[in-house]
Amino acid sequence: MLPQKLAEEAIVPNFNESEPEGKDEQQPSKEDEQSIFSVKSILWHGGSAWDAWFSCASNQVAQVLLTLPYSFSQLGLLSGILLQIFYGLMGSWTAYLISVLYIEYRSRKEKEGVGFKNHVIQWFEVLDGLLGPYWKAVGLAFNCTFLLLGSVIQLIACASNIYYINDRLDKRTWTYIFGACCATTVFIPSFHNYRIWSFLGLGMTTYTAWYLTIAAVVHGQVDGVQHSAPTKLMLYFTGATNILYTFGGHAVTVEIMHAMWKPQKFKYIYLIATLYVFTLTLPSASAVYWAFGDQLLNHSNAFSLLPKSGWRDAAVILMLIHQFITFGFACTPLYFVWEKVIGMHDTRSMCLRAVARLPVVIPIWFLAIIFPFFGPINSAVGALLVSFTVYIIPALAHMLTYRKASARQNAAEKPPFFMPSWTAMYAINIFVVGWVLVVGFGFGGWASLTNFVRQVDTFGLFAKCYQCNPPPTAAHQPAIAPPHH
């Protein structure tokens, strides 16, 4: 699979190729070096541009496939399509900014003689190195909170999906079961080792997306179907915030880059991944909305409207497996942060590190059990956290890092070929900050928090089977449940 030189590059991704990266558990054994068709290299030891692409695409689209039709029922078909394209491109731009800042930070540190043996660089460290400790604190707080809550959502989503196949167990019991399953991600060392999982995960979401598309078309439009959206300002901005959140999988971008043999190649990978994701989200959301229309306002999970069949059960099972993978994607950066806090990050024994990571999984598990109603407040999290983590902070950090002429002159990465000048880059960054601050954080936060207040009376701690009853009639206020990544 990989010749010896590339196997060495897998543990030497530094720009000068003189300092080994990351983890000794990634180092190929002598048997691997002797066999270019090593199973370990094929399934485990990934660090190519393709691996990064699979990781980005797989992490970007998961449970959100099932809730995008619901967002379309709030926005209308035209707004849903346009906002997907708009936020997808905006998300690709801020992912590009993060990659530029990572390369800038790493280049400066290596010029100072700093190595990264047994150390995975993370976003808050990039902010610290380029802008100082206050930015580090802000980046750490937003990123960790976003990843923590994202992991909780995966467990709740697992219980919600499996309930469509087997309702003999309540959702709380399913959360216990999937919490134990997801805890096994503590044994995956880093993003370097997600090669086979990323590949399978994207295959699973591809199947699910096209199942939704074909099943909706074959089912046809329901009797008296109506497509009345948009009707209410609150619903519209909640749906817009959901799509803003859809293309906000940047919380693991730096870790994915650091796992690459050649991190400089990452610059356009997120954009290419987003273009592929469009081929999954646009047809499936449009087809399901075309078939069911306003019924989706009371069905935030598309599985609930499609007839039970072997094809649907297969899609549910594949989504469950993919949610396990996504849980690992969200938790791995938290594992790294925790390891650094307790001084275990450079420990060579994977078993010791796995035990050390368990305190990260346990509170996530309990939060998913205590707050099974997390779905209705997730759009508020998207408006209040994702707006800053994914869009505002990277754009501001880029502008501040290159605010001086000397920094622009000595930049490790110059403006891209399609950008005529630094001024144009600043103009785009200012637009991103302004738009997301007003529309995402402002209007989106207002809509999400207003809905949260309206839904408070339905909440209950340790609910045994939250929202297991038949969905409310059209006369009731529709619940606002945002996408689950």
XYZ file of C-alpha atoms in Angstrom:
485
model
C 0.000 0.000 0.000
C 2.523 2.589 1.109
C 6.207 2.407 0.263
C 8.637 2.848 3.108
C 9.221 6.518 2.351
C 5.535 7.351 2.645
C 5.266 5.257 5.790
C 7.997 7.407 7.272
C 6.217 10.559 6.116
C 3.166 9.378 8.018
C 5.044 9.984 11.252
C 7.055 12.951 9.915
C 4.495 15.478 8.667
C 6.503 18.560 9.690
C 7.295 20.972 6.911
C 11.015 20.350 7.174
C 10.351 16.626 7.611
C 12.780 16.478 10.485
C 10.508 16.096 13.499
C 8.159 13.180 14.105
C 4.531 14.000 14.751
C 1.867 12.813 17.039
C 1.848 9.373 18.492
C 4.178 6.440 18.688
C 1.198 4.143 18.301
C 1.038 5.455 14.723
C 4.597 4.402 13.980
C 4.660 1.492 11.529
C 6.184 -1.735 12.722
C 8.980 -3.552 10.908
C 6.434 -5.929 9.441
C 4.513 -2.951 8.035
C 7.664 -1.517 6.528
C 8.479 -4.829 4.901
C 5.034 -5.255 3.348
C 3.705 -2.519 1.090
C 0.275 -4.177 1.278
C 0.169 -4.006 5.071
C -3.355 -4.289 6.450
C -2.454 -1.681 9.042
C -1.460 0.772 6.331
C -4.623 0.149 4.333
C -7.131 0.353 7.175
C -5.477 2.300 9.970
C -2.468 4.402 9.056
C -3.958 7.258 7.016
C -2.628 10.747 6.427
C -3.097 11.524 2.745
C -5.154 14.289 1.162
C -7.775 11.654 0.366
C -7.971 10.655 4.028
C -8.500 14.305 4.988
C -11.207 14.646 2.314
C -13.063 11.583 3.572
C -12.775 12.857 7.158
C -14.144 16.297 6.254
C -17.006 14.995 4.115
C -17.925 12.240 6.554
C -17.875 14.585 9.535
C -19.840 17.318 7.775
C -22.961 15.354 6.902
C -24.557 12.815 9.219
C -27.812 13.047 11.158
C -28.360 16.403 9.470
C -29.552 14.526 6.380
C -32.659 13.533 8.306
C -33.479 17.055 9.527
C -32.712 19.182 6.466
C -36.160 18.418 4.946
C -37.603 19.812 8.183
C -35.539 22.969 7.722
C -36.879 23.248 4.166
C -40.428 23.162 5.567
C -39.541 26.235 7.636
C -37.638 28.085 4.898
C -39.308 27.048 1.670
C -37.593 25.240 -1.203
C -35.848 28.228 -2.800
C -34.463 29.654 0.452
C -33.412 26.187 1.588
C -31.370 25.562 -1.554
C -29.837 29.045 -1.679
C -28.892 29.065 2.013
C -27.288 25.626 1.733
C -25.084 26.850 -1.095
C -24.369 30.163 0.636
C -23.426 28.702 4.013
C -21.572 25.812 2.405
C -19.309 28.239 0.539
C -18.971 30.490 3.604
C -18.034 27.489 5.720
C -15.443 26.433 3.143
C -13.951 29.925 3.277
C -13.552 29.937 7.061
C -12.132 26.399 6.943
C -9.570 27.750 4.464
C -8.745 30.567 6.920
C -8.217 28.036 9.710
C -5.842 26.041 7.514
C -3.869 29.188 6.675
C -3.568 30.117 10.352
C -2.458 26.582 11.237
C 0.322 26.701 8.627
C 1.337 30.178 9.810
C 1.534 29.049 13.439
C 3.460 25.895 12.617
C 5.906 27.715 10.358
C 6.659 30.321 13.037
C 7.173 27.691 15.717
C 9.469 25.586 13.562
C 11.580 28.642 12.768
C 11.978 28.995 16.542
C 13.135 25.380 16.747
C 9.935 24.090 18.380
C 9.047 20.501 17.542
C 5.764 18.650 17.890
C 6.893 15.150 18.745
C 4.105 13.342 20.606
C 1.939 16.460 20.423
C -1.170 17.159 18.341
C -1.663 20.838 17.551
C -5.167 22.144 18.262
C -7.098 25.271 17.326
C -6.796 26.974 20.713
C -2.990 26.540 20.541
C -2.937 28.185 17.116
C -4.872 31.135 18.530
C -2.538 31.286 21.527
C 0.593 31.277 19.384
C -0.666 33.904 16.945
C -2.809 36.197 19.102
C -2.110 35.467 22.767
C -3.679 33.843 25.841
C -7.016 35.679 25.739
C -7.741 34.299 22.289
C -6.627 30.888 23.502
C -9.194 31.015 26.302
C -11.968 32.113 23.939
C -11.125 29.433 21.368
C -10.876 26.723 24.016
C -14.198 27.655 25.628
C -16.201 27.815 22.391
C -14.621 24.765 20.777
C -14.839 22.458 23.777
C -18.429 23.447 24.580
C -19.454 22.936 20.951
C -17.773 19.512 20.774
C -19.154 18.428 24.147
C -22.725 19.279 23.217
C -22.257 17.801 19.754
C -21.232 14.500 21.356
C -24.309 14.557 23.589
C -26.475 15.058 20.503
C -25.009 11.970 18.848
C -26.096 9.742 21.719
C -29.598 11.215 21.770
C -29.831 10.841 17.987
C -28.750 7.196 18.195
C -31.576 6.420 20.623
C -34.059 8.355 18.486
C -33.135 6.509 15.294
C -33.022 2.968 16.677
C -36.476 3.537 18.138
C -37.842 3.497 14.573
C -36.665 -0.107 14.239
C -37.128 -1.442 17.767
C -39.525 0.343 20.113
C -39.614 -2.489 22.648
C -36.924 -0.593 24.565
C -37.448 3.022 25.554
C -35.092 5.736 24.339
C -33.367 6.110 27.705
C -32.386 2.435 27.680
C -31.081 2.792 24.133
C -29.026 5.778 25.312
C -27.416 3.580 27.990
C -26.538 1.002 25.337
C -25.134 3.414 22.778
C -23.237 5.325 25.452
C -21.338 2.146 26.248
C -20.701 1.504 22.545
C -19.448 5.035 21.880
C -17.122 4.849 24.884
C -14.938 2.480 22.843
C -13.738 5.494 20.814
C -11.218 6.106 23.619
C -9.079 3.419 21.959
C -8.727 5.322 18.652
C -5.443 7.259 19.038
C -6.042 10.226 16.706
C -7.474 11.333 13.376
C -4.517 9.577 11.806
C -6.394 6.351 12.526
C -9.825 7.161 11.105
C -9.035 6.068 7.541
C -11.421 3.120 7.294
C -14.046 4.774 9.513
C -14.161 7.949 7.413
C -14.429 5.925 4.211
C -17.266 3.774 5.578
C -19.004 6.761 7.157
C -19.240 8.651 3.890
C -20.516 5.531 2.140
C -23.234 5.195 4.762
C -24.438 8.775 4.439
C -24.344 8.499 0.652
C -26.644 5.486 0.825
C -28.991 7.228 3.270
C -29.173 10.404 1.179
C -30.074 8.581 -1.984
C -32.489 6.318 -0.131
C -34.318 9.437 1.089
C -34.357 10.889 -2.422
C -35.580 7.761 -4.198
C -38.036 6.742 -1.461
C -39.637 10.205 -1.472
C -39.976 10.235 -5.259
C -41.398 6.692 -5.339
C -43.795 7.530 -2.506
C -45.012 10.591 -4.356
C -46.782 13.594 -2.919
C -49.217 13.003 -0.081
C -52.857 13.922 -0.605
C -53.436 17.624 -0.253
C -49.748 18.394 0.106
C -49.006 22.031 0.859
C -45.741 23.966 0.578
C -46.626 27.153 2.442
C -43.203 28.079 3.862
C -42.004 30.573 4.759
C -44.861 31.677 6.977
C -43.349 32.897 10.261
C -40.242 34.949 10.872
C -39.241 32.838 13.865
C -39.491 29.598 11.898
C -37.565 31.107 8.995
C -34.589 32.230 11.058
C -34.577 29.007 13.046
C -34.338 27.059 9.798
C -31.612 29.396 8.555
C -29.660 28.830 11.768
C -30.011 25.075 11.316
C -28.368 25.315 7.893
C -25.689 27.631 9.291
C -24.990 24.807 11.750
C -25.073 22.171 9.010
C -21.873 23.435 7.413
C -20.137 24.110 10.719
C -17.982 21.022 11.134
C -14.801 23.072 11.606
C -14.209 22.213 15.247
C -11.902 19.351 14.208
C -10.229 20.989 11.195
C -6.855 21.579 12.849
C -6.685 18.024 14.191
C -7.480 16.623 10.741
C -4.761 18.825 9.208
C -2.206 17.781 11.798
C -2.822 14.124 10.938
C -1.841 14.774 7.299
C 1.576 13.971 5.902
C 1.481 17.241 3.958
C -0.824 19.701 5.784
C -0.273 22.361 3.096
C -2.506 20.318 0.788
C -5.531 20.867 3.003
C -6.361 24.368 1.720
C -9.121 23.404 -0.711
C -10.041 19.983 0.665
C -12.950 21.297 2.734
C -14.420 23.059 -0.311
C -14.217 19.903 -2.413
C -15.813 17.930 0.437
C -18.619 20.508 0.633
C -19.304 20.240 -3.090
C -19.743 16.492 -2.684
C -21.987 17.016 0.338
C -24.237 19.217 -1.842
C -24.904 16.159 -4.038
C -26.318 14.439 -0.937
C -28.169 17.191 0.908
C -29.811 19.139 -1.923
C -31.571 16.223 -3.702
C -32.657 14.455 -0.501
C -34.017 17.534 1.291
C -35.761 18.787 -1.861
C -37.359 15.418 -2.664
C -38.654 14.782 0.856
C -40.033 18.324 1.117
C -41.660 17.948 -2.307
C -43.361 14.742 -1.184
C -44.550 15.740 2.302
C -44.564 19.532 2.386
C -45.915 21.109 5.572
C -46.224 17.741 7.310
C -42.496 18.049 7.987
C -43.155 20.901 10.425
C -44.233 18.221 12.915
C -41.679 15.604 11.833
C -38.115 16.783 12.323
C -36.754 13.315 11.451
C -37.455 12.314 7.840
C -37.482 8.605 8.780
C -40.759 9.144 10.638
C -42.658 9.971 7.431
C -41.256 7.324 5.109
C -42.931 3.889 5.172
C -41.201 1.101 7.078
C -39.227 -1.186 4.777
C -35.998 -3.109 4.570
C -34.410 -0.183 2.743
C -35.394 2.217 5.520
C -34.165 -0.141 8.234
C -30.833 -0.426 6.415
C -30.581 3.373 6.298
C -31.343 3.601 10.033
C -28.673 1.029 10.883
C -26.083 2.722 8.674
C -26.856 6.079 10.273
C -26.401 4.532 13.711
C -22.951 3.288 12.764
C -22.105 6.657 11.286
C -23.195 8.406 14.474
C -20.707 6.251 16.364
C -18.032 7.514 13.969
C -19.198 11.123 14.353
C -19.141 10.732 18.136
C -15.485 9.771 17.830
C -14.802 12.779 15.589
C -16.349 15.137 18.144
C -14.754 13.514 21.184
C -11.200 13.037 19.925
C -10.249 16.744 20.247
C -11.738 16.675 23.763
C -9.594 13.631 24.519
C -6.512 15.578 23.431
C -7.394 18.581 25.584
C -7.997 16.377 28.623
C -4.746 14.467 28.062
C -2.836 17.754 27.985
C -4.542 18.927 31.182
C -3.593 15.794 33.146
C -0.165 15.382 31.524
C -0.942 12.147 29.627
C -0.766 13.455 26.060
C 2.725 12.116 25.371
C 2.124 8.733 27.014
C 3.024 5.915 24.638
C 0.686 3.276 26.035
C -2.668 3.460 24.280
C -4.311 1.475 27.078
C -3.236 4.028 29.692
C -4.442 6.870 27.503
C -7.777 5.101 26.931
C -8.325 4.812 30.679
C -7.325 8.464 31.104
C -9.899 9.473 28.463
C -12.889 7.823 30.157
C -13.659 10.864 32.374
C -14.490 12.716 29.133
C -17.037 10.127 27.975
C -18.853 9.606 31.263
C -20.293 13.150 31.657
C -21.361 13.144 27.994
C -23.191 9.875 28.628
C -24.963 11.255 31.694
C -25.900 14.526 29.974
C -27.575 12.565 27.175
C -29.583 10.624 29.783
C -30.477 13.640 31.921
C -31.452 15.945 29.034
C -33.095 13.776 26.352
C -34.909 16.866 25.078
C -31.674 18.404 23.861
C -32.951 18.604 20.296
C -35.248 21.602 20.861
C -32.424 23.719 22.307
C -29.764 22.689 19.823
C -30.579 25.515 17.409
C -29.868 27.921 20.274
C -26.478 26.248 20.699
C -25.904 26.629 16.975
C -26.723 30.322 17.059
C -24.748 31.075 20.211
C -21.749 28.752 19.762
C -21.363 27.712 16.135
C -21.688 31.294 14.887
C -18.535 32.218 16.792
C -16.589 28.936 16.697
C -16.931 28.287 12.985
C -17.365 31.675 11.344
C -16.641 34.770 13.448
C -13.513 33.716 15.376
C -11.577 32.355 12.339
C -12.361 35.489 10.279
C -11.389 37.861 13.100
C -8.264 35.846 13.920
C -7.123 35.974 10.289
C -7.592 39.744 10.094
C -5.734 40.364 13.354
C -2.893 37.979 12.529
C -2.138 39.822 9.270
C -3.054 43.340 10.374
C 0.594 44.504 10.073
C 2.362 44.942 6.738
C 5.331 42.883 7.959
C 3.046 39.954 8.828
C 1.471 40.070 5.378
C 4.868 40.295 3.699
C 6.264 37.318 5.629
C 3.066 35.253 5.557
C 3.581 31.521 5.117
C 0.505 31.480 2.859
C -0.251 34.336 0.471
C -3.807 35.149 -0.705
C -5.214 32.402 -2.960
C -4.926 32.623 -6.729
C -8.547 33.732 -7.113
C -8.133 36.584 -4.621
C -6.532 39.729 -6.082
C -5.215 41.217 -2.832
C -5.163 41.223 0.958
C -7.783 43.987 0.816
C -10.208 41.606 -0.893
C -9.580 38.997 1.794
C -10.297 41.560 4.500
C -13.498 42.586 2.716
C -14.760 38.996 2.639
C -13.796 38.448 6.286
C -15.626 41.606 7.361
C -18.707 40.474 5.435
C -18.591 37.025 7.115
C -18.295 38.541 10.592
C -21.069 41.063 9.965
C -23.484 38.605 8.348
C -23.090 35.859 10.924
C -23.153 38.296 13.827
C -26.429 39.855 12.659
C -28.227 36.965 10.942
C -26.748 33.913 12.689
C -26.147 35.154 16.213
C -28.679 37.996 16.257
C -31.804 36.858 14.416
C -30.928 33.168 14.784
C -30.345 33.550 18.510
C -33.623 35.442 18.897
C -35.599 32.808 17.006
C -33.950 29.880 18.774
C -34.291 31.322 22.273
C -37.903 32.349 21.617
C -38.686 28.796 20.579
C -36.745 27.453 23.563
C -38.942 29.459 25.943
C -42.080 28.140 24.221
C -40.901 24.555 24.546
C -39.742 24.686 28.190
C -42.979 23.208 29.504
C -42.348 19.970 27.554
C -38.979 19.301 29.191
C -38.380 16.720 31.895
C -35.155 15.452 33.427
C -34.378 11.748 32.935
C -37.384 11.368 30.627
C -37.783 7.690 29.902
C -38.941 8.108 26.331
C -39.069 11.747 25.319
C -41.396 12.527 22.389
C -42.285 8.865 21.893
C -45.983 9.737 21.690
C -47.625 10.361 18.307
C -46.586 13.697 16.815
C -48.803 16.721 17.516
C -51.501 17.696 15.070
C -51.078 20.574 12.676
C -53.055 22.754 15.051
C -50.308 22.622 17.633
C -47.215 24.768 17.622
C -44.537 22.781 15.747
C -41.477 21.855 17.758
C -38.240 23.295 16.515
C -35.545 20.637 16.453
C -32.314 21.520 14.653
C -29.994 19.220 12.739
C -27.811 16.711 14.509
C -24.304 16.419 13.101
